Amino acid sequence: MSHRRAPFLITDFKTIAWLAGYLEGEGSFLRNSKRVAISLQTTDFDVAQRVAGLMNAKVHPVSQAAAHHKQAYAVHVTGKRAVYYMQLVQPYRGVRRRIRIDECLDAVAQNSQHRKRLGQASARISDSALLAAWLGRGEGVSLRAFSNSVGIGRSSVSRRLNILGCKVSRAAQHDSCSDASSSPPTQACYPALDEPSEVSLEWTAGLLEGEGSFDFIQGRTRVSLKMTDEDVVARFSRLVSTTVCYQAPTRVGWKASYIAAVHGNAAKDLMSRVAPLMGKRRLARISHCLTAAHEHRVALTLAANRVFEARYPQAAICARWASRLPGESLESVAKEFGISLESLRRRLTEWGVYEGTPSKSIRASVRVASPASLL
């Protein structure tokens, strides 16, 4: 049995979209002359565990470069597992990442052709000749050096010698993905990310988990995304109905950045929708922003009430409303005091002297959920 891990076959497009969005911000797609790999680092252990669980990988702590730095955690996937997950998330990637994945997959294809040629060369050498060459090799000749001398791959040499009863130090290399009876879904099966949906929400949550920012600044909530990939930021902006801003490079050799942000009620709505999909640190930040926004709104309301009470005493307004003429409208009383119709209706309703339809703000306040419900 192979000592390598087979990939977990993921068929849920929402999970694929979240993983694609997160790797868009935090993932690296690597290749060299022998293999390809997917690598990522994060300071959020729970998020690293989630990604590792999806990829059937392990979480490795990273040495801190300085004492004041946070502890970082890395997840690495190599070989055919990396190929599987590259193919899995490729339809949801941006242009730059997609080109990089294509380069990695092309390198894998070239290596496969090279191994096929080595296999053909292996077939031209008989078992007896291979065994004689192995037994007659010089002292200290490694398996790598021997396989290079006969023009056969190390895995082929090791496998054939084991069959011939000559055990070698290097175990035979098996196809770690041979038991994976399924391949990633075809691109035509993937739901589009152009319109708001459950799949696009998962992609947005994964992207914000890696590159997003949740803030409460000067009385306003804000969700922002800043990246150097214009197409990725443009897709995010379409999903949240905002615009993309260009930021010129601040240093020579740096790339230009693109920023998309939503503010106010739109930001609070987006925070509420992505909160169940975020890691612990992001969820705590979202809860802080929503709580701060709620407290800020309450403080403004109390301040407005104090100003209103000082300018328009409750006793005077209630007495005027009680002594109104038959058929006199609420609007005429509001004009007399110089206040808006909505404000007068809300005050009279709060004081219990108005029996009409409640104001819009009162009805809306009943529907507002507490930020603590997100935890």
Short mmCIF file of N, CA and C in Angstrom, two decimals, residues 316-326 328 333 336:
data_model
loop_
_atom_site.label_atom_id
_atom_site.label_comp_id
_atom_site.label_asym_id
_atom_site.label_seq_id
_atom_site.Cartn_x
_atom_site.Cartn_y
_atom_site.Cartn_z
N ALA A 316 -45.84 69.86 26.29
CA ALA A 316 -46.43 70.81 25.36
C ALA A 316 -46.98 70.11 24.12
N ILE A 317 -46.23 69.14 23.61
CA ILE A 317 -46.67 68.44 22.40
C ILE A 317 -47.91 67.59 22.70
N CYS A 318 -47.90 66.89 23.84
CA CYS A 318 -49.05 66.05 24.18
C CYS A 318 -50.31 66.91 24.41
N ALA A 319 -50.12 68.07 25.06
CA ALA A 319 -51.27 68.95 25.30
C ALA A 319 -51.82 69.49 23.98
N ARG A 320 -50.92 69.85 23.07
CA ARG A 320 -51.39 70.35 21.77
C ARG A 320 -52.10 69.27 20.99
N TRP A 321 -51.60 68.03 21.05
CA TRP A 321 -52.24 66.93 20.33
C TRP A 321 -53.60 66.60 20.93
N ALA A 322 -53.70 66.69 22.26
CA ALA A 322 -54.98 66.40 22.90
C ALA A 322 -56.02 67.47 22.61
N SER A 323 -55.58 68.71 22.38
CA SER A 323 -56.52 69.81 22.14
C SER A 323 -56.72 70.12 20.66
N ARG A 324 -56.30 69.21 19.79
CA ARG A 324 -56.44 69.46 18.35
C ARG A 324 -57.92 69.53 17.97
N LEU A 325 -58.21 70.26 16.91
CA LEU A 325 -59.58 70.41 16.43
C LEU A 325 -60.02 69.15 15.70
N PRO A 326 -61.32 68.89 15.63
CA PRO A 326 -61.81 67.72 14.89
C PRO A 326 -61.37 67.80 13.42
N GLU A 328 -58.36 67.82 12.37
CA GLU A 328 -57.03 68.38 12.21
C GLU A 328 -56.01 67.25 12.05
N VAL A 333 -50.09 69.70 12.82
CA VAL A 333 -49.46 69.85 14.13
C VAL A 333 -47.94 69.83 13.99
N GLU A 336 -46.72 73.11 12.78
CA GLU A 336 -46.81 74.13 13.83
C GLU A 336 -45.58 74.11 14.73
#
